[in-house]
Coordinates of C-alpha atoms in Angstrom, one line a residue:
M1 CA -69.5 63.1 171.9
Q2 CA -71.5 65.7 173.8
K3 CA -74.2 64.3 176.1
L4 CA -77.7 64.7 174.9
V5 CA -79.3 64.6 178.3
E6 CA -79.9 67.7 180.4
Q7 CA -77.9 67.6 183.6
N8 CA -81.1 67.4 185.6
W9 CA -81.9 64.1 184.0
D10 CA -78.5 62.6 183.5
Y11 CA -78.9 59.0 184.6
T12 CA -75.3 57.9 183.8
K13 CA -74.5 57.0 187.5
H14 CA -77.9 55.3 187.9
A15 CA -77.9 53.0 184.9
K16 CA -76.3 50.0 186.4
F17 CA -78.9 49.8 189.1
Y18 CA -82.0 49.6 186.8
E19 CA -81.8 45.8 186.7
Y20 CA -83.0 45.8 190.4
R21 CA -86.3 47.5 189.5
P22 CA -89.4 45.5 188.9
N23 CA -90.6 45.4 185.3
Y24 CA -94.1 46.2 184.1
A25 CA -96.9 43.7 184.8
P26 CA -96.9 41.3 181.8
K27 CA -100.6 41.2 181.3
S28 CA -100.8 44.9 181.1
I29 CA -98.3 44.9 178.3
D30 CA -100.3 42.1 176.6
M31 CA -103.5 44.2 176.8
L32 CA -101.7 47.4 175.6
L33 CA -100.3 45.4 172.7
C34 CA -103.9 44.3 171.7
L35 CA -105.0 47.9 171.9
A36 CA -102.1 49.1 169.7
K37 CA -102.5 46.2 167.2
G38 CA -106.2 46.5 166.6
E39 CA -107.0 44.9 163.2
N40 CA -103.3 45.1 162.1
K41 CA -102.2 41.6 161.1
N42 CA -98.6 42.6 160.6
V43 CA -95.7 42.8 163.0
L44 CA -96.0 46.0 165.0
K45 CA -93.2 48.6 164.6
V46 CA -92.8 50.3 168.0
A47 CA -90.8 53.4 169.0
D48 CA -89.8 53.0 172.6
I49 CA -89.0 56.5 173.8
G50 CA -86.6 56.9 176.7
A51 CA -85.9 53.2 176.5
G52 CA -83.3 53.3 179.3
T53 CA -81.6 50.0 179.7
G54 CA -84.2 48.2 177.7
N55 CA -86.7 46.9 180.3
L56 CA -89.8 47.7 178.3
S57 CA -88.1 47.2 174.9
I58 CA -87.3 43.6 175.9
M59 CA -91.0 42.9 176.8
L60 CA -92.0 44.3 173.4
L61 CA -89.4 42.1 171.6
E62 CA -90.7 39.0 173.5
R63 CA -94.1 39.8 172.1
G64 CA -92.9 39.8 168.5
C65 CA -92.6 43.6 167.9
T66 CA -90.0 45.3 165.9
V67 CA -88.5 48.0 168.2
V68 CA -86.6 51.2 167.7
A69 CA -85.3 52.2 171.1
V70 CA -84.6 55.9 171.5
E71 CA -82.3 56.7 174.5
P72 CA -80.1 59.8 174.8
N73 CA -78.0 58.6 177.8
D74 CA -74.9 56.7 176.7
A75 CA -74.5 54.5 179.8
M76 CA -78.2 53.4 179.7
R77 CA -78.1 52.8 176.0
E78 CA -74.9 50.7 176.1
I79 CA -76.5 48.4 178.7
G80 CA -79.6 48.2 176.6
I81 CA -77.6 47.3 173.5
Q82 CA -75.8 44.5 175.3
R83 CA -79.1 43.1 176.8
T84 CA -80.8 43.0 173.3
K85 CA -77.9 41.9 171.1
G86 CA -79.0 39.9 168.1
Q87 CA -82.7 40.8 168.5
D88 CA -85.0 42.8 166.2
I89 CA -84.2 46.2 167.7
E90 CA -82.4 49.4 166.6
W91 CA -80.9 51.7 169.2
I92 CA -81.0 55.5 168.5
R93 CA -79.0 58.1 170.4
A94 CA -81.6 60.9 170.5
T95 CA -84.2 62.5 172.8
G96 CA -88.0 62.0 172.8
L97 CA -88.4 65.6 171.7
E98 CA -86.1 65.4 168.6
S99 CA -86.0 61.7 167.9
G100 CA -84.9 61.9 164.2
L101 CA -87.5 59.2 163.4
K102 CA -89.4 59.2 160.1
D103 CA -92.8 60.8 159.8
E104 CA -95.8 58.5 160.2
N105 CA -93.6 55.4 160.4
F106 CA -94.7 53.6 163.6
D107 CA -97.7 51.5 164.7
W108 CA -97.2 52.3 168.4
L109 CA -95.1 54.6 170.5
T110 CA -94.3 53.9 174.2
F111 CA -92.9 55.9 177.1
G112 CA -91.9 53.5 179.8
S113 CA -91.3 55.6 182.9
S114 CA -89.9 58.4 180.7
F115 CA -92.9 60.7 179.9
N116 CA -92.3 62.6 183.1
V117 CA -88.6 63.4 182.4
M118 CA -89.3 65.5 179.3
D119 CA -91.4 68.4 178.2
R120 CA -94.7 66.5 177.7
N121 CA -96.1 69.1 175.3
L122 CA -93.2 68.7 172.9
A123 CA -93.1 64.9 173.5
L124 CA -96.7 64.6 172.3
K125 CA -96.1 66.7 169.2
E126 CA -93.1 64.4 168.4
A127 CA -95.2 61.3 169.0
Y128 CA -97.9 62.6 166.7
R129 CA -95.4 63.3 164.0
V130 CA -93.9 59.7 164.0
L131 CA -97.0 57.7 164.5
K132 CA -99.2 56.4 161.6
K133 CA -102.8 57.7 161.4
G134 CA -105.0 56.1 164.1
A135 CA -102.1 54.7 166.0
Y136 CA -101.7 54.9 169.8
F137 CA -99.1 56.2 172.1
S138 CA -98.8 54.8 175.7
C139 CA -97.1 56.2 178.8
M140 CA -96.7 53.9 181.8
W141 CA -95.1 53.7 185.2
N142 CA -94.8 51.2 188.1
H143 CA -96.1 52.8 191.3
R144 CA -95.3 51.5 194.7
D145 CA -98.6 50.6 196.6
L146 CA -98.4 53.0 199.5
N147 CA -100.9 51.0 201.5
D148 CA -98.5 48.0 201.4
E149 CA -97.0 47.5 204.9
V150 CA -93.4 47.5 203.7
Q151 CA -94.0 50.7 201.7
K152 CA -95.7 52.4 204.6
E153 CA -92.6 51.8 206.6
V154 CA -90.4 53.0 203.7
E155 CA -92.5 56.2 203.3
A156 CA -92.3 56.9 207.0
I157 CA -88.5 56.6 206.9
I158 CA -88.1 58.8 203.9
T159 CA -90.4 61.5 205.1
H160 CA -88.7 61.5 208.5
F161 CA -85.5 62.6 206.8
V162 CA -87.1 64.5 203.9
P163 CA -90.4 66.0 205.2
S164 CA -91.0 67.8 201.9
Y165 CA -90.7 64.5 199.9
E166 CA -92.9 64.4 196.8
R167 CA -93.1 61.9 193.9
G168 CA -93.6 64.4 191.0
V169 CA -95.3 64.0 187.6
R170 CA -94.7 60.2 187.5
R171 CA -97.4 59.8 190.2
E172 CA -100.0 62.1 188.6
E173 CA -102.9 61.0 186.5
Q174 CA -102.2 61.8 182.8
R175 CA -105.8 62.1 181.5
S176 CA -106.2 65.8 182.2
F177 CA -102.9 66.5 180.5
I178 CA -103.7 64.5 177.4
E179 CA -107.2 66.1 177.1
K180 CA -105.5 69.4 176.6
H181 CA -104.1 68.1 173.4
K182 CA -107.3 66.7 171.7
E183 CA -106.2 68.0 168.4
L184 CA -103.3 65.5 168.6
F185 CA -104.6 62.6 170.6
D186 CA -108.0 61.4 171.8
T187 CA -109.9 58.2 172.7
I188 CA -108.0 57.8 176.0
V189 CA -107.6 54.3 177.5
Y190 CA -106.5 53.9 181.1
L191 CA -105.3 50.6 182.5
E192 CA -103.9 49.5 185.8
E193 CA -102.8 46.1 187.2
D194 CA -101.5 45.2 190.6
F195 CA -98.6 42.7 191.0
Y196 CA -96.2 41.5 193.7
F197 CA -92.4 41.6 193.5
H198 CA -90.2 39.5 195.7
Q199 CA -87.0 41.3 196.7
S200 CA -84.2 41.1 199.1
L201 CA -83.4 44.1 201.3
Q202 CA -80.0 44.4 199.6
N203 CA -81.5 44.5 196.1
Y204 CA -84.2 46.9 197.3
I205 CA -81.6 49.4 198.4
L206 CA -79.8 48.9 195.1
A207 CA -83.0 49.7 193.2
W208 CA -83.3 52.9 195.1
Q209 CA -79.9 53.9 193.7
S210 CA -81.5 53.9 190.3
V211 CA -83.8 56.7 191.4
K212 CA -83.0 60.3 190.6
N213 CA -84.7 63.0 192.6
P214 CA -83.9 66.5 194.0
Y215 CA -83.6 65.2 197.6
W216 CA -80.4 63.1 197.6
D217 CA -77.8 63.7 194.9
L218 CA -75.3 60.8 195.2
D219 CA -72.7 63.0 193.5
T220 CA -72.5 65.2 196.6
N221 CA -71.3 64.4 200.1
E222 CA -74.5 65.8 201.5
G223 CA -76.6 63.6 199.2
K224 CA -74.6 60.5 200.0
K225 CA -74.9 61.1 203.7
L226 CA -78.7 61.5 203.5
F227 CA -79.1 58.4 201.4
E228 CA -76.8 56.4 203.7
A229 CA -78.9 57.5 206.7
I230 CA -82.1 56.4 205.0
C231 CA -80.6 53.1 204.0
E232 CA -79.4 52.5 207.6
E233 CA -83.0 52.9 208.7
F234 CA -84.2 50.5 206.0
K235 CA -81.7 47.9 207.4
K236 CA -83.0 48.4 210.9
K237 CA -86.8 48.4 210.2
L238 CA -87.3 46.2 207.1
P239 CA -87.0 42.4 206.9
S240 CA -84.1 40.8 205.0
E241 CA -86.6 39.6 202.2
F242 CA -90.1 40.7 201.4
K243 CA -92.8 40.7 198.8
I244 CA -93.9 44.2 197.7
K245 CA -97.1 45.3 196.0
Y246 CA -96.8 47.5 192.9
T247 CA -99.3 48.8 190.4
T248 CA -98.5 49.2 186.7
R249 CA -100.5 52.2 185.4
S250 CA -100.8 53.3 181.8
W251 CA -102.5 55.9 179.8
S252 CA -102.9 55.5 176.0
A253 CA -104.5 57.7 173.3
K254 CA -105.1 57.5 169.6
K255 CA -103.6 59.9 167.0
Q256 CA -106.2 62.1 165.5
G257 CA -106.6 63.2 161.9

């Protein structure tokens, strides 16, 4: 079967490292669920777009939601299917731009660290199509706290090797973008929550192997050498275990009309 992911965002070689990433702050997901649920007394049907290996999908399942997980990458989806076997979830091989989901069939739609890897204009149109009237979509990311002492050292190491290093759309605020689409979504809700994640240096390096960026491509010798050099500095300058501060940030908006 032909891959559905553009080469620029093909996470096949990164999938197995996703388990080393911190998941979203649980209380944030609880609050977002309350927002999405509103007065609805029924089980929420959620479309999790760009579900990856199922990190957010699993949190939604734990909170009693019925989930349809949309993930185009075969390797990611296969891991997700194994992690959620026997639960109230359906996995769909599709993109967030052409999901194949039914019109106005979902109570909530989520983008867990995926809104930035697709055309956001088209993604919002697709979200509008599949959501019920008055339902919310939410996009969210975990951001490293760059004032954290460990992260300051990490940033210094990375920018030493990659002076032009930038974090892209995933670090940007999303309000100004959503406001350009008021005919689709309005009533924006912003939420953020700090949390700490305990990690060994070894697992921290493995987590970085789940990251795809234009600076080190692990499929090339040049990219491998750069990443190895960065990791060697991590090993020299970071403790063997540490607690890292992250912030879960999310933007939600209600379907209009």
